[in-house]
Tab-separated table of C-alpha atoms in Angstrom:
chain	number	residue	atom	x	y	z
X	1	ALA	CA	-79.649	-20.751	-46.339
X	2	GLN	CA	-80.599	-23.340	-43.790
X	3	LYS	CA	-78.432	-25.712	-41.858
X	4	VAL	CA	-79.311	-28.662	-39.642
X	5	THR	CA	-76.746	-30.191	-37.327
X	6	GLN	CA	-77.050	-33.566	-35.675
X	7	ALA	CA	-73.865	-33.735	-33.665
X	8	GLN	CA	-74.358	-37.317	-32.552
X	9	THR	CA	-73.227	-39.572	-35.369
X	10	GLU	CA	-73.920	-42.837	-33.577
X	11	ILE	CA	-75.525	-43.753	-30.264
X	12	SER	CA	-75.808	-47.152	-28.632
X	13	VAL	CA	-78.169	-47.850	-25.765
X	14	VAL	CA	-79.341	-50.944	-23.975
X	15	GLU	CA	-82.966	-51.877	-24.438
X	16	LYS	CA	-85.375	-50.053	-22.128
X	17	GLU	CA	-83.050	-47.107	-21.654
X	18	ASP	CA	-84.227	-43.629	-22.627
X	19	VAL	CA	-82.319	-41.854	-25.364
X	20	THR	CA	-82.350	-38.287	-26.683
X	21	LEU	CA	-81.308	-37.377	-30.195
X	22	ASP	CA	-80.159	-33.805	-30.611
X	23	CYS	CA	-80.963	-31.467	-33.483
X	24	VAL	CA	-79.786	-27.884	-33.816
X	25	TYR	CA	-80.713	-25.737	-36.765
X	26	GLU	CA	-79.845	-22.418	-38.356
X	27	THR	CA	-82.175	-20.335	-40.470
X	28	ARG	CA	-82.847	-16.700	-41.241
X	29	ASP	CA	-86.491	-17.406	-41.894
X	30	THR	CA	-88.938	-16.397	-39.204
X	31	THR	CA	-91.427	-19.120	-40.066
X	32	TYR	CA	-90.405	-22.662	-40.808
X	33	TYR	CA	-91.229	-26.302	-40.224
X	34	LEU	CA	-89.082	-28.880	-38.486
X	35	PHE	CA	-89.327	-32.605	-39.076
X	36	TRP	CA	-88.028	-35.916	-37.850
X	37	TYR	CA	-87.742	-38.960	-40.094
X	38	LYS	CA	-86.694	-42.521	-39.319
X	39	GLN	CA	-84.693	-44.682	-41.724
X	40	PRO	CA	-84.681	-48.321	-40.566
X	41	PRO	CA	-82.187	-50.826	-41.948
X	42	SER	CA	-84.603	-51.633	-44.779
X	43	GLY	CA	-83.864	-48.161	-46.137
X	44	GLU	CA	-87.166	-46.362	-46.480
X	45	LEU	CA	-87.765	-42.990	-44.839
X	46	VAL	CA	-90.621	-42.855	-42.386
X	47	PHE	CA	-92.226	-39.548	-41.431
X	48	LEU	CA	-92.454	-39.107	-37.656
X	49	ILE	CA	-93.441	-35.536	-36.906
X	50	ARG	CA	-93.760	-31.996	-38.222
X	51	ARG	CA	-93.529	-28.973	-35.959
X	52	ASN	CA	-94.030	-25.341	-36.967
X	53	SER	CA	-91.896	-22.518	-35.660
X	54	PHE	CA	-94.717	-20.637	-34.011
X	55	ASP	CA	-95.818	-23.529	-31.854
X	56	GLU	CA	-93.365	-24.370	-29.105
X	57	GLN	CA	-95.624	-26.789	-27.322
X	58	ASN	CA	-93.860	-30.075	-26.776
X	59	GLU	CA	-95.431	-33.171	-28.215
X	60	ILE	CA	-95.681	-36.742	-27.044
X	61	SER	CA	-96.713	-39.732	-29.095
X	62	GLY	CA	-96.472	-43.001	-27.236
X	63	ARG	CA	-92.813	-43.573	-26.376
X	64	TYR	CA	-91.724	-40.648	-28.549
X	65	SER	CA	-91.522	-37.041	-27.427
X	66	TRP	CA	-90.159	-33.902	-28.983
X	67	ASN	CA	-88.764	-30.808	-27.291
X	68	PHE	CA	-88.744	-27.685	-29.455
X	69	GLN	CA	-86.887	-24.668	-28.056
X	70	LYS	CA	-86.783	-21.709	-30.378
X	71	SER	CA	-84.462	-19.768	-28.069
X	72	THR	CA	-81.705	-22.343	-28.575
X	73	SER	CA	-82.742	-23.375	-32.106
X	74	SER	CA	-83.105	-26.962	-31.036
X	75	PHE	CA	-85.634	-29.687	-31.773
X	76	ASN	CA	-84.647	-32.732	-29.761
X	77	PHE	CA	-86.248	-36.157	-29.954
X	78	THR	CA	-86.512	-38.518	-27.007
X	79	ILE	CA	-87.374	-42.202	-27.131
X	80	THR	CA	-88.499	-43.582	-23.794
X	81	ALA	CA	-87.928	-47.231	-22.908
X	82	SER	CA	-86.121	-47.939	-26.167
X	83	GLN	CA	-86.742	-51.150	-28.072
X	84	VAL	CA	-84.681	-53.064	-30.606
X	85	VAL	CA	-87.133	-51.987	-33.330
X	86	ASP	CA	-86.081	-48.389	-32.681
X	87	SER	CA	-82.675	-49.162	-34.193
X	88	ALA	CA	-82.423	-46.911	-37.237
X	89	VAL	CA	-80.922	-43.729	-38.557
X	90	TYR	CA	-82.919	-40.695	-37.501
X	91	PHE	CA	-82.925	-37.504	-39.528
X	92	CYS	CA	-83.924	-34.019	-38.479
X	93	ALA	CA	-84.993	-31.662	-41.282
X	94	LEU	CA	-86.092	-28.073	-41.829
X	95	THR	CA	-87.981	-26.127	-44.479
X	96	PRO	CA	-88.968	-22.465	-44.625
X	97	ILE	CA	-92.679	-21.874	-44.935
X	98	SER	CA	-92.364	-19.208	-47.618
X	99	GLY	CA	-89.848	-17.651	-49.932
X	100	ALA	CA	-86.855	-19.154	-51.650
X	101	GLY	CA	-86.287	-22.753	-50.752
X	102	SER	CA	-89.698	-23.346	-49.279
X	103	TYR	CA	-90.671	-26.988	-49.664
X	104	GLN	CA	-87.018	-28.012	-49.884
X	105	LEU	CA	-86.209	-30.154	-46.891
X	106	THR	CA	-82.724	-29.504	-45.539
X	107	PHE	CA	-81.604	-32.601	-43.665
X	108	GLY	CA	-79.066	-33.172	-40.970
X	109	LYS	CA	-76.595	-35.980	-41.539
X	110	GLY	CA	-78.489	-38.294	-39.273
X	111	THR	CA	-77.906	-40.113	-36.013
X	112	LYS	CA	-77.560	-43.866	-36.102
X	113	LEU	CA	-79.255	-45.380	-33.069
X	114	SER	CA	-78.470	-48.940	-32.076
X	115	VAL	CA	-80.587	-50.505	-29.354
X	116	ILE	CA	-78.888	-53.535	-27.872
X	117	PRO	CA	-81.072	-56.299	-26.434
Q	1	ASN	CA	-101.871	-49.325	-49.576
Q	2	ALA	CA	-101.515	-45.990	-51.348
Q	3	GLY	CA	-97.957	-45.121	-50.309
Q	4	VAL	CA	-95.319	-43.556	-52.538
Q	5	MET	CA	-94.046	-46.133	-54.981
Q	6	GLN	CA	-90.666	-46.169	-56.622
Q	7	ASN	CA	-89.239	-48.538	-59.162
Q	8	PRO	CA	-86.967	-50.156	-59.667
Q	9	ARG	CA	-85.746	-50.651	-56.118
Q	10	HIS	CA	-82.279	-51.506	-57.362
Q	11	LEU	CA	-80.738	-50.471	-60.653
Q	12	VAL	CA	-77.322	-51.349	-62.001
Q	13	ARG	CA	-75.938	-49.418	-64.936
Q	14	ARG	CA	-72.568	-49.345	-66.657
Q	15	ARG	CA	-70.798	-46.054	-67.098
Q	16	GLY	CA	-72.251	-44.168	-70.036
Q	17	GLN	CA	-75.691	-45.762	-69.916
Q	18	GLU	CA	-78.928	-44.025	-69.039
Q	19	ALA	CA	-80.826	-44.514	-65.798
Q	20	ARG	CA	-84.573	-43.914	-65.486
Q	21	LEU	CA	-86.089	-43.826	-62.031
Q	22	ARG	CA	-89.848	-43.810	-61.589
Q	23	CYS	CA	-92.012	-42.447	-58.808
Q	24	SER	CA	-95.757	-42.715	-58.313
Q	25	PRO	CA	-96.953	-40.333	-55.592
Q	26	MET	CA	-99.434	-41.181	-52.913
Q	27	LYS	CA	-103.047	-41.106	-54.002
Q	28	GLY	CA	-104.318	-37.541	-53.912
Q	29	HIS	CA	-100.829	-36.012	-53.900
Q	30	SER	CA	-99.920	-33.682	-56.734
Q	31	HIS	CA	-96.484	-32.524	-55.562
Q	32	VAL	CA	-93.356	-34.613	-56.066
Q	33	TYR	CA	-89.829	-34.117	-54.790
Q	34	TRP	CA	-86.613	-35.956	-55.562
Q	35	TYR	CA	-83.728	-36.291	-53.119
Q	36	ARG	CA	-80.377	-38.002	-53.403
Q	37	GLN	CA	-78.586	-39.763	-50.576
Q	38	LEU	CA	-74.875	-40.062	-51.206
Q	39	PRO	CA	-72.663	-41.991	-48.818
Q	40	GLU	CA	-71.256	-39.678	-46.120
Q	41	GLU	CA	-73.244	-36.718	-47.447
Q	42	GLY	CA	-76.763	-37.247	-46.274
Q	43	LEU	CA	-79.961	-36.429	-48.101
Q	44	LYS	CA	-79.923	-33.549	-50.550
Q	45	PHE	CA	-82.848	-31.947	-52.336
Q	46	MET	CA	-82.761	-32.183	-56.115
Q	47	VAL	CA	-86.034	-31.046	-57.655
Q	48	TYR	CA	-89.657	-30.197	-56.869
Q	49	LEU	CA	-92.367	-30.797	-59.448
Q	50	GLN	CA	-96.076	-30.442	-59.827
Q	51	LYS	CA	-98.016	-31.954	-62.703
Q	52	GLU	CA	-96.389	-30.787	-65.953
Q	53	ASN	CA	-94.331	-28.144	-64.132
Q	54	ILE	CA	-90.879	-27.960	-62.608
Q	55	ILE	CA	-91.218	-25.664	-59.619
Q	56	ASP	CA	-87.695	-25.729	-58.208
Q	57	GLU	CA	-84.714	-27.540	-59.716
Q	58	SER	CA	-82.039	-25.694	-57.783
Q	59	GLY	CA	-80.568	-28.940	-56.457
Q	60	MET	CA	-80.222	-30.694	-59.796
Q	61	PRO	CA	-76.766	-31.069	-61.331
Q	62	LYS	CA	-76.540	-28.825	-64.370
Q	63	GLU	CA	-75.781	-31.604	-66.819
Q	64	ARG	CA	-77.079	-35.113	-67.494
Q	65	PHE	CA	-79.951	-34.943	-64.989
Q	66	SER	CA	-83.550	-34.156	-65.831
Q	67	ALA	CA	-86.928	-34.705	-64.228
Q	68	GLU	CA	-90.512	-34.645	-65.355
Q	69	PHE	CA	-93.961	-35.211	-63.921
Q	70	PRO	CA	-96.370	-35.613	-66.821
Q	71	LYS	CA	-100.098	-35.136	-66.691
Q	72	GLU	CA	-100.533	-38.888	-66.785
Q	73	GLY	CA	-98.160	-41.409	-65.297
Q	74	PRO	CA	-95.317	-41.373	-62.816
Q	75	SER	CA	-92.612	-38.817	-62.265
Q	76	ILE	CA	-89.348	-39.741	-63.952
Q	77	LEU	CA	-85.822	-38.842	-62.906
Q	78	ARG	CA	-83.497	-39.387	-65.826
Q	79	ILE	CA	-79.727	-39.569	-65.627
Q	80	GLN	CA	-77.904	-39.671	-68.918
Q	81	GLN	CA	-74.389	-41.073	-69.381
Q	82	VAL	CA	-74.089	-42.194	-65.806
Q	83	VAL	CA	-70.763	-42.018	-63.991
Q	84	ARG	CA	-69.604	-43.820	-60.859
Q	85	GLY	CA	-70.270	-40.701	-58.776
Q	86	ASP	CA	-73.989	-41.044	-59.555
Q	87	SER	CA	-74.145	-44.201	-57.427
Q	88	ALA	CA	-76.512	-43.332	-54.611
Q	89	ALA	CA	-79.969	-43.876	-53.231
Q	90	TYR	CA	-82.579	-41.702	-54.922
Q	91	PHE	CA	-85.706	-40.961	-52.938
Q	92	CYS	CA	-88.966	-39.596	-54.153
Q	93	ALA	CA	-91.419	-37.878	-51.823
Q	94	SER	CA	-94.900	-36.546	-52.344
Q	95	SER	CA	-97.189	-34.121	-50.572
Q	96	PRO	CA	-100.803	-33.083	-51.072
Q	97	GLY	CA	-100.033	-29.428	-51.618
Q	98	TRP	CA	-102.730	-26.969	-50.658
Q	99	VAL	CA	-105.526	-29.443	-51.260
Q	100	GLU	CA	-104.877	-30.352	-47.622
Q	101	PRO	CA	-103.477	-27.138	-46.097
Q	102	LYS	CA	-102.658	-28.716	-42.756
Q	103	LYS	CA	-100.513	-31.329	-44.481
Q	104	ALA	CA	-99.155	-29.207	-47.307
Q	105	TYR	CA	-95.592	-29.410	-46.053
Q	106	GLU	CA	-95.572	-33.036	-45.007
Q	107	GLN	CA	-93.490	-35.011	-47.435
Q	108	TYR	CA	-93.954	-38.763	-47.500
Q	109	PHE	CA	-91.106	-40.759	-48.932
Q	110	GLY	CA	-90.949	-43.807	-51.105
Q	111	PRO	CA	-88.596	-46.741	-50.461
Q	112	GLY	CA	-85.909	-45.331	-52.739
Q	113	THR	CA	-84.031	-46.592	-55.775
Q	114	ARG	CA	-80.465	-47.715	-55.193
Q	115	LEU	CA	-78.444	-46.925	-58.293
Q	116	THR	CA	-75.116	-48.636	-58.750
Q	117	VAL	CA	-72.869	-47.586	-61.605
Q	118	THR	CA	-70.215	-50.115	-62.542
């Protein structure tokens, strides 16, 4: 079974501050994918990134960056110079690449980020 | 825009009625997934379908819930005799499967259907 923990329920930052959203996961699978999704107030889920377990290279996309550390089972997400439009609930998710439960995304409970102007 | 489409966006049903939720996957996607988002519980997997096949329904409640993805037309999530506890947001996602191996595991979500049972 998989488990994803997002310990931060809510975070508030002032615009232009950097913010890191934490994600810790548990799995017995040796190969798996990790994801981040954004759910803005309008309610849809927006895919942000997929990372596989055998690639620990960090990734940067504009103001977004992701830090994957297999040794600590963490996949943290940092927003640099936050903007009001970043206000949303952010979900971390996991799926094994093969075997039982593959393709099922297991989600954390989400972190609600509020960026204050 | 060929995103995942869901309808209706909002659905109100009285206890005991049936709810039918529809999902049209992204163009070129043949794999469909349904998830439910209950207040305070987060998103939970329900079922995974390919055309005319249920691949994994381990997250579906044993009674009253069913899903299909016919050869033609959208995927349907059907809830019979709805109860207040069924009130939730239901999300559909799609992926290309192994037609695009590099994106096989990337699930793209629709806007959701908010079901309210009165």
